[in-house]
Structures are given as structure tokens and as C-alpha cells.
C-alpha positions in Angstrom: 39.8 -36.8 -3.2 42.1 -37.7 -0.4 43.1 -34.7 1.8 46.4 -36.1 3.1 49.5 -35.5 1.0 53.0 -36.8 1.7 55.9 -35.2 -0.1 58.9 -37.6 -0.1 62.5 -36.4 -0.6 65.2 -39.0 -0.5 68.2 -36.8 -0.3 69.8 -34.1 1.9 67.3 -31.7 3.2 67.6 -28.8 3.6 69.8 -28.5 0.5 71.3 -25.8 -1.7 70.1 -27.7 -4.7 67.0 -26.9 -6.7 65.2 -30.1 -5.8 64.9 -28.9 -2.2 63.3 -25.6 -3.1 60.9 -27.3 -5.5 59.9 -30.0 -3.0 59.4 -27.2 -0.3 57.4 -25.0 -2.6 55.3 -27.9 -3.7 54.5 -28.8 -0.1 53.7 -25.2 0.8 51.4 -25.0 -2.3 49.4 -28.2 -1.4 49.1 -26.8 2.2 47.7 -23.5 1.0 45.2 -25.4 -1.1 43.9 -26.9 2.1 45.6 -30.3 2.2 47.1 -31.9 5.3 50.8 -32.0 4.2 53.8 -33.8 5.6 57.3 -33.5 4.0 59.5 -36.5 4.8 63.3 -36.7 4.4 66.0 -38.9 5.8 68.4 -37.9 8.5 71.9 -37.5 7.0 75.3 -37.0 8.5 77.9 -36.5 5.8 80.2 -33.6 4.9 77.5 -31.9 2.8 74.8 -32.1 5.4 73.5 -28.7 6.3 73.2 -28.8 10.1 70.3 -26.4 10.6 66.6 -26.9 10.3 64.7 -26.4 7.1 62.9 -23.4 8.7 66.2 -21.7 9.5 67.8 -22.5 6.2 65.0 -21.5 4.0 63.9 -18.8 6.4 60.2 -19.7 5.9 57.3 -19.9 8.4 56.5 -23.5 7.5 52.9 -24.4 8.4 52.8 -28.0 7.4 54.5 -31.0 9.0 58.3 -31.7 8.5 59.5 -35.2 9.4 63.1 -36.1 9.6 63.1 -39.9 9.4 65.9 -41.6 11.5 68.2 -43.4 9.0 71.7 -44.6 8.9 73.7 -42.5 6.4 76.2 -44.8 4.8 77.4 -42.0 2.5 79.5 -40.7 5.4 81.3 -44.1 5.6 84.9 -44.0 4.3 84.3 -47.4 2.7 81.4 -46.0 0.7 83.4 -43.1 -0.6 86.0 -45.3 -2.3 83.5 -47.7 -3.8 83.2 -47.8 -7.7 80.2 -45.8 -9.0 78.2 -48.9 -10.0 78.3 -50.2 -6.3 77.3 -46.7 -5.1 74.3 -46.7 -7.4 73.2 -50.2 -6.3 73.5 -49.1 -2.6 71.5 -45.9 -3.4 68.7 -48.2 -4.8 68.7 -50.5 -1.8 68.8 -47.7 0.7 66.1 -45.6 -0.9 63.8 -48.7 -0.9 64.7 -49.3 2.8 64.0 -45.7 3.8 60.7 -45.7 1.9 59.8 -49.0 3.5 60.2 -47.4 7.0 57.3 -45.0 6.0 55.0 -47.7 4.7 52.9 -48.3 7.8 52.2 -44.6 8.4 51.4 -43.7 4.8 48.0 -45.1 3.7 44.9 -43.8 1.8 46.8 -40.6 0.9 48.4 -38.8 -2.0 52.2 -39.3 -2.3 54.3 -37.0 -4.3 57.9 -37.4 -5.3 60.4 -36.9 -8.0 61.9 -40.3 -7.2 60.0 -43.3 -8.6 61.9 -45.7 -6.4 60.6 -44.4 -3.1 57.0 -44.1 -4.6 57.0 -47.9 -5.6 56.7 -48.9 -1.9 53.5 -47.0 -1.5 51.8 -48.1 -4.7 49.0 -50.3 -3.2 47.1 -48.0 -0.9 47.7 -44.5 -2.2 47.5 -42.2 -5.1 50.9 -41.5 -6.5 52.2 -38.4 -8.3 55.6 -38.9 -10.0 57.3 -35.8 -11.4 60.3 -36.1 -13.7 62.9 -33.3 -13.2 65.9 -35.0 -14.6 67.2 -37.7 -16.9 66.1 -41.2 -15.6 68.9 -43.7 -15.6 68.4 -47.4 -15.9 67.2 -48.1 -12.4 64.8 -45.2 -12.3 63.5 -46.1 -15.7 62.6 -49.5 -14.5 60.7 -48.2 -11.5 58.8 -45.7 -13.7 57.8 -48.7 -15.8 56.7 -50.6 -12.7 54.5 -47.8 -11.5 52.6 -47.6 -14.8 49.8 -50.1 -13.7 49.2 -48.6 -10.4 47.1 -45.7 -9.2 49.5 -43.0 -10.4 49.9 -40.1 -12.6 53.2 -39.0 -14.4 54.2 -35.4 -14.7 56.7 -34.2 -17.4 58.2 -30.8 -16.9 59.5 -30.6 -20.5 58.0 -31.7 -23.7 60.6 -34.3 -24.2 60.0 -35.9 -20.7 56.2 -35.7 -21.2 56.3 -37.5 -24.6 58.5 -40.2 -23.2 56.3 -40.6 -20.0 53.2 -40.7 -22.2 54.6 -43.8 -24.0 54.8 -45.6 -20.6 51.5 -44.4 -19.1 48.6 -42.6 -20.8 47.7 -40.7 -17.7 50.6 -38.3 -18.0 50.6 -34.5 -18.1 52.9 -31.7 -19.2 53.4 -29.1 -16.4 56.5 -26.9 -16.5 57.8 -25.5 -13.3 56.2 -22.7 -11.4 56.9 -20.5 -8.5 55.3 -18.7 -5.5 54.0 -15.6 -7.3 53.3 -13.8 -3.9 57.1 -14.0 -3.4 58.5 -13.6 -6.9 56.6 -10.6 -8.4 57.4 -7.5 -10.5 58.6 -4.7 -8.2 61.1 -2.9 -10.2 60.8 0.0 -12.6 63.6 0.0 -15.1 66.1 2.9 -15.2 67.4 3.1 -18.8 70.5 4.9 -17.6 71.5 2.1 -15.3 70.2 -1.3 -16.4 70.9 -4.4 -14.3 72.0 -7.8 -15.7 71.9 -10.5 -13.1 72.5 -14.2 -12.6 71.1 -16.0 -9.5 71.7 -19.7 -8.8 74.2 -22.5 -8.6 77.4 -21.9 -10.7 77.8 -25.6 -11.2 75.5 -28.7 -10.8 77.0 -32.1 -10.2 80.5 -30.7 -11.3 79.1 -29.3 -14.6 79.9 -25.7 -15.1 76.7 -23.6 -15.9 78.3 -21.2 -18.2 78.5 -18.1 -15.9 82.3 -17.7 -16.1 82.2 -17.5 -19.9 79.2 -15.2 -19.7 81.2 -12.8 -17.5 84.0 -12.9 -20.0 81.6 -11.8 -22.7 80.1 -9.1 -20.4 83.6 -7.7 -19.7 84.1 -7.2 -23.4 80.6 -5.6 -23.9 81.3 -3.2 -21.0 83.8 -1.5 -23.3 80.9 -0.4 -25.4 77.9 -0.1 -22.9 77.8 0.8 -19.3 75.5 -1.3 -17.1 75.5 -3.1 -13.7 76.1 -6.8 -13.2 74.9 -8.8 -10.1 76.1 -12.4 -9.6 74.4 -14.3 -6.8 75.3 -18.0 -6.1 77.9 -20.6 -5.2 79.8 -22.7 -4.5 82.2 -20.2 -3.1 85.2 -21.5 -5.1 83.3 -20.9 -8.4 82.2 -17.5 -7.3 85.8 -16.7 -6.4 87.0 -17.6 -9.8 84.6 -15.1 -11.3 85.7 -12.5 -8.7 89.3 -12.9 -9.8 88.4 -12.6 -13.4 86.6 -9.3 -12.8 89.3 -8.0 -10.5 91.8 -8.2 -13.4 89.6 -5.8 -15.4 88.9 -2.2 -15.1 85.1 -2.8 -14.5 85.2 -4.1 -11.0 82.9 -1.3 -9.9 80.2 -2.5 -12.3 79.9 -5.9 -10.4 78.3 -7.0 -7.2 78.8 -10.5 -5.9 76.6 -12.1 -3.3 76.5 -15.6 -1.7 73.4 -17.9 -1.6 70.5 -16.5 0.4 67.0 -17.2 1.5 64.1 -17.4 -1.0 62.6 -14.1 0.3 66.0 -12.3 0.1 66.6 -13.8 -3.4 63.2 -12.7 -4.6 64.0 -9.1 -3.5 67.3 -9.2 -5.3 65.9 -10.7 -8.5 63.2 -8.0 -8.7 66.0 -5.4 -9.2 67.3 -7.2 -12.3 66.3 -6.0 -15.8 67.7 -9.0 -17.6 68.3 -12.4 -16.0 70.9 -14.9 -17.4 70.4 -18.6 -17.9 73.6 -19.6 -19.9 73.4 -23.3 -19.3 75.5 -25.7 -21.4 74.1 -28.5 -23.6 74.0 -32.0 -22.1 71.2 -34.6 -22.1 69.9 -33.6 -18.7 69.8 -29.9 -19.3 68.7 -30.0 -22.9 65.9 -32.6 -22.6 64.8 -32.8 -19.0 65.5 -29.7 -17.0 62.8 -27.1 -16.5 64.9 -24.5 -14.8 63.2 -23.0 -11.8 65.4 -19.9 -12.3 63.7 -19.0 -15.6 60.3 -19.0 -13.8 61.6 -16.9 -10.9 62.9 -14.3 -13.4 59.7 -14.2 -15.4 57.4 -14.0 -12.4 59.6 -11.1 -11.1 59.1 -9.2 -14.4 62.7 -9.8 -15.5 63.5 -10.4 -19.1 65.3 -13.6 -19.6 68.3 -14.3 -21.9 68.9 -18.1 -22.1 70.9 -20.6 -24.1 68.7 -22.1 -26.8 68.5 -25.5 -25.2 65.4 -27.5 -26.2 64.1 -27.4 -22.7 64.5 -23.6 -22.7 62.8 -22.9 -26.1 59.9 -25.0 -25.1 59.0 -22.3 -22.6 56.4 -20.2 -24.3 56.1 -17.1 -22.2 56.8 -13.5 -23.1 60.2 -12.2 -22.0 62.1 -15.1 -23.3 65.2 -14.3 -25.4 67.8 -16.8 -26.6 71.4 -17.1 -27.8 73.2 -20.0 -29.5 74.2 -22.5 -26.9 78.0 -22.3 -26.1 78.5 -19.4 -28.5 79.4 -16.4 -26.3 79.9 -14.1 -29.2 76.2 -14.6 -29.9 75.5 -14.2 -26.2 77.3 -10.8 -26.4 75.4 -9.8 -29.5 71.9 -10.7 -28.0 72.7 -9.0 -24.6 73.9 -5.8 -26.4 70.7 -5.8 -28.4 68.6 -6.0 -25.3 70.6 -3.3 -23.5 70.6 -1.0 -26.5 66.8 -1.1 -26.8 65.3 0.1 -23.5 61.9 0.7 -25.1 61.8 -3.0 -26.3 62.9 -4.1 -22.9 60.2 -2.0 -21.3 57.5 -3.6 -23.5 58.7 -7.1 -22.7 58.5 -6.3 -19.0 54.9 -5.0 -19.5 53.9 -8.2 -21.2 55.6 -10.2 -18.5 53.4 -8.5 -15.8 50.3 -9.6 -17.6 51.2 -13.3 -17.5 52.3 -13.7 -13.9 49.2 -15.8 -12.9 50.2 -18.4 -15.4 53.5 -18.9 -13.5 51.8 -19.5 -10.1 52.7 -22.8 -8.4 49.2 -22.8 -6.8 47.7 -22.8 -10.2 50.0 -25.6 -11.2 49.0 -27.6 -8.1 45.3 -27.2 -8.8 45.9 -28.6 -12.3 47.9 -31.5 -10.8 45.2 -32.4 -8.3 42.4 -32.1 -10.9 44.3 -34.4 -13.3 44.7 -36.9 -10.4 41.0 -37.2 -10.1 39.4 -40.3 -11.8 
């Protein structure tokens, strides 16, 4: 099996979005398994570019190669900003191919991993390819997934729905839900039934879609009239966090809440380990319902935190202890299910005990071993 692995990220890096954490963790995992790993990403220069190094942003001691590939960022051009969406998508296709083409001469006889089938296509002739689907593929991406089917590649679905659809295109497909660094995210906290902690950690919106935290907090404020508990909200963007702060400030339960901005993975792991119940109240759309395998759920579970999630198909597919559900979009049901968990500390304790016994199944290194084994002829 080839010992060189390239992880290709065509997008801002570092980034506050989940794709950055997943790519970084995947590269770390491959490296810990003994592979010579290089993570490649384009140089960007737009208003959303984070102008510090990945090491500084993620606060990690990175022991594999990071390569920022010089590239003209057209997204910072004023002309690009005013273009209709269809032209932006076409330029995205062209530029992703051009960026990947730059790497063509230096990547050969290797394993190439990406969540982007377009950038993988350039490397199809002399490499083993791993394509992971972490979102809904639109028309262009579907075409490139189809084009990759005859080449030396494997497809990875992170939800049952994505796996079933990938399997129709290529038989050598595997279902592998997300996983986390279980040396970082691990059970540390012993519950205090007199002061239970309910928490949310993550983005409060994704691509302008609200993730249900504001409405969750409205329901929590109502529940606090009946039960006393602590609430921790960690995330951003800042304007969304401030909306929730203002909502809480109008209530008499401000002292029950703690708000924190985004933080490094190690700091986040420490914060999450103090939760008793972790919230994933995501709304229903095609991406979240069918294709998203939320990293946050796996971070909660690996940390020994019981999860209360909306009953999206992609959530109910996750067959681990510690998963609890409410009817998507029904925050009266959310309140009822959260009250049930808070009112039964013994049941909560039992769920946390069962969670601790399954931590190994949530390990990204175990997942990577399965991935590499499946890649073998």
C-alpha cells in the first residue's frame, strides 16, 4: 500500500467551518498511522480569509506537511461578487480544476483524499483516490463523482442515504460515519445531579441557514421556570450569538447562561466534557437531513455527553448509546424531551456509563484504518 497521502482542501484554510476540522483531523490520523501526509490548500485573500497559520488557529502541534499553494483568489474581486450565482459556480469549477492541475506534477503514486470530486479528477491516472461525501452533491459534483467511478478510487458515504447513492455509482463504496480524536474528546466529567449542564457548541448558522439554537433557547427559558440547570452556548458568528444574548438578557435567567466565542479544539474538548446534555437542534433541509453526519454529535458522544438531537434521518441513522431525539422543528417536543432527561438523573447517569463503553468505536484512527483496509485491492 502506498505510504504517501495527500489531503486536498479546495477552500479557505484555516476555516471556522466543519470541513476544515475534518480535513485536519483526517490528516493527523493518517500521520499517526505512519503515513507521509501533506495537506494542500489554496492561498486565499478575501474578506473571510483567516490571516493566521493553521497551527495558530487550530492551536495544534502539526507533525505533517502543510502546503499553501500560491493561487490567484478571484473571490476577492468586486466583479466576482456581483456575478449571478450560475457564473460563480462555473468559475468555481474552472478554478478548482486549475488549482488541482498545479499539483499534478508533484502528486504521483500516492493516496489522494478529498471531499471534493472535482479536484480528485485531475489525479485519477497515477494515484489511489478516496472521495468522501459530506454534503449534497450538486450537478457539477455529481458529474465528477460519475467520472471517477472507473478509476482507482473508493467512495465513502458518511450517512446511509449518501452511501446507498454512491453504491449505485460505484460498487467499491463504504459507509463510514464521522469520528473524532478520542485522545482529545473523552469522558472527564462526573455529573452533579443538583447542577446539570446543558450545552451547545458549534456554528449557529451554516451558509446562512439558522441551526435552531435561538428557538432552543426560547424553549429552555420556558423550562427554567420549572427546573433549575446551567446552560452553556459556545459558537458564532458573533451577530447570531448576540441575538441569543439579547433574548436571555430580557429574561430573569441570565445567571443560568454562559456564552463563549469559538475556541481551539483542545479548549472546546475541555468545555464539552463539562456538559451533561449536548444539543443538536438542526433544521430539516436536504443537506442536513440526508447528507450531513454532524461532527458535533460524535464530539459529544466521545466526551461522554448525552445528545439531544432533532430527528433528522442523518441523526437517527447514528446507532450509538446516548442518542435522544425530538421532533424536528417542534420546540414544544424539544422542551418535553429535555425536561425528561433533566428530571431523570439516574437514567442520564446510565446513558453516560454506556457511552464510556463505546468510545473506541468513535475513534478517527479506527475509522482511518477501516478506510485504508477498504482501499486495498
